[in-house]
Tab-separated table of C-alpha atoms in Angstrom:
chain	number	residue	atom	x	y	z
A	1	UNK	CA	0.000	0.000	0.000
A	2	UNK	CA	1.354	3.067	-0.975
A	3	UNK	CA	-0.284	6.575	0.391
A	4	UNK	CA	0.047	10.447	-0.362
A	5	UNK	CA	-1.938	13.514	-0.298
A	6	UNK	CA	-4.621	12.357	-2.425
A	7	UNK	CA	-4.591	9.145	-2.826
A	8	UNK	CA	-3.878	5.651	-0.913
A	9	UNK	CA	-3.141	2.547	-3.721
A	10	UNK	CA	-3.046	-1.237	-2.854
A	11	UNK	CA	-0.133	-3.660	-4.676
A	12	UNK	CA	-2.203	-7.027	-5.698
A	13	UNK	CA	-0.163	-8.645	-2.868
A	14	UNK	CA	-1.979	-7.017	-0.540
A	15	UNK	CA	-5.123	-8.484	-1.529
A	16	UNK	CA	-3.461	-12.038	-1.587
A	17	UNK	CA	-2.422	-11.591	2.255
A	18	UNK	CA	-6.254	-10.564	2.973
A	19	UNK	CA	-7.100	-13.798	1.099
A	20	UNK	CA	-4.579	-15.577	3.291
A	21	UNK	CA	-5.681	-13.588	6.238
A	22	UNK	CA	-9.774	-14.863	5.685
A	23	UNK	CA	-9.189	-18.113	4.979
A	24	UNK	CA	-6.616	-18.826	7.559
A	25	UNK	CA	-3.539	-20.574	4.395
A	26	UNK	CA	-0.455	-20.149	5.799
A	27	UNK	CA	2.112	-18.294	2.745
A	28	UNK	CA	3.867	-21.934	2.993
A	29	UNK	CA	0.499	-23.764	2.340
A	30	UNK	CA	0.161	-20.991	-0.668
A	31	UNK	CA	3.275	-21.711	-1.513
A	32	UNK	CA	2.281	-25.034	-2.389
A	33	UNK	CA	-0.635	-24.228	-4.233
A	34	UNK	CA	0.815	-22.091	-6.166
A	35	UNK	CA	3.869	-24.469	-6.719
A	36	UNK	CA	6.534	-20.973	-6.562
A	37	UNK	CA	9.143	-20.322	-3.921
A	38	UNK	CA	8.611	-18.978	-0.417
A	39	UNK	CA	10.392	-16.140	-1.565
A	40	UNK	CA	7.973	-15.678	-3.995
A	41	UNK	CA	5.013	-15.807	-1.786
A	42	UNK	CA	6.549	-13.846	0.766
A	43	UNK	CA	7.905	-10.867	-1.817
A	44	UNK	CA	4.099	-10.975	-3.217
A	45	UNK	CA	2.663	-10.251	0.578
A	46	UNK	CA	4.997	-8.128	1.451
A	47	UNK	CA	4.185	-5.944	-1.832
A	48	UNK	CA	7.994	-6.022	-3.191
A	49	UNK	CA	6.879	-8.293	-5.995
A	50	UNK	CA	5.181	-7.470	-9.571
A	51	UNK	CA	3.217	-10.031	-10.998
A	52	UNK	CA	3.714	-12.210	-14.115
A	53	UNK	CA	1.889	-13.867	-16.206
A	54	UNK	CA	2.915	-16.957	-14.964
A	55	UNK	CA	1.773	-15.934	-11.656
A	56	UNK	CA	-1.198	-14.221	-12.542
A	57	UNK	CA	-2.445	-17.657	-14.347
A	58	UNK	CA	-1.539	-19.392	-11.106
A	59	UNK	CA	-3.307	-16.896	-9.016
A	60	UNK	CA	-6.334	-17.254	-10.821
A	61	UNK	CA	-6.312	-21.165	-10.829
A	62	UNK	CA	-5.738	-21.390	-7.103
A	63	UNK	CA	-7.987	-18.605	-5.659
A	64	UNK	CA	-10.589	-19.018	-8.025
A	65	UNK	CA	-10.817	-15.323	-9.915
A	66	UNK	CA	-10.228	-14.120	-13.326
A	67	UNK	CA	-6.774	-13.821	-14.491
A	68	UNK	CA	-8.584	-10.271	-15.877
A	69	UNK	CA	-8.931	-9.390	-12.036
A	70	UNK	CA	-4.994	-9.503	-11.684
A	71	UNK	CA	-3.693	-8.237	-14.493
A	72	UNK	CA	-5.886	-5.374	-14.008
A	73	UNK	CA	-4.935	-5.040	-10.188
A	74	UNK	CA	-1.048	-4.965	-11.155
A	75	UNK	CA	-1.891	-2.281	-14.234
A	76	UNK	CA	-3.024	0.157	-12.088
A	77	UNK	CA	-1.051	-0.304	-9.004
A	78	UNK	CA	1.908	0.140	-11.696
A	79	UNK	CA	0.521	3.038	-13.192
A	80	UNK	CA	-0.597	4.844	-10.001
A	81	UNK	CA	2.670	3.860	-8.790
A	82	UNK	CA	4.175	5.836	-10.846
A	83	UNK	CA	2.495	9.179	-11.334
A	84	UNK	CA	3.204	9.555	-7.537
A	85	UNK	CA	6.689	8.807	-8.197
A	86	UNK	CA	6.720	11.330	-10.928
A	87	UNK	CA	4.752	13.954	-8.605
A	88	UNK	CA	7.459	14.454	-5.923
C-alpha cells in the first residue's frame, strides 16, 4: 500500500495476504498451491513483488478469480505507482 496527499493505492499482494488472512492458508500452504518459492510468496505479501503472467495464471487457478482481475490489479497499481513517483 502506498499513500500520499490524495490518494492511498493497494499492490495485488496485498489483496493475496487478505485472502490468506480470511481463509486462515499459511504463505507456505500458498506456496504449495501455487507451486513458486517462499520467496515468492513472501515478496508478493509483502508488496515487493510485480506479478507475471505466470503468476497471474496461477493466481487465478488457485484462488478461483479471473486472471482479468490480476492483471488489471497490477496495471493500475503500476501506473498509479508511478504518477506519484513522478509527482514528488
Amino acid at each position: 500500500m502506498i499513500k500520499n496527499q490524495n490518494q492511498i493505492i493497494f499492490h495485488p499482494g496485498y489483496y493475496v495476504k487478505e485472502f490468506l488472512d480470511e481463509t486462515e492458508m499459511s504463505q507456505c500452504e500458498l506456496t504449495k498451491e501455487l507451486n513458486v518459492t517462499e520467496r515468492t510468496v513472501n515478496q508478493l505479501v509483502n508488496e515487493k513483488l510485480d506479478l507475471t503472467d505466470s503468476l497471474i495464471n496461477k493466481l487465478s487457478s488457485v484462488l478461483g478469480t479471473s486472471k482479468t482481475l490480476w492483471k488489471n490489479l497490477n496495471t493500475q497499481y503500476l501506473k498509479d505507482q508511478s504518477k506519484i513517483k513522478n509527482s514528488h
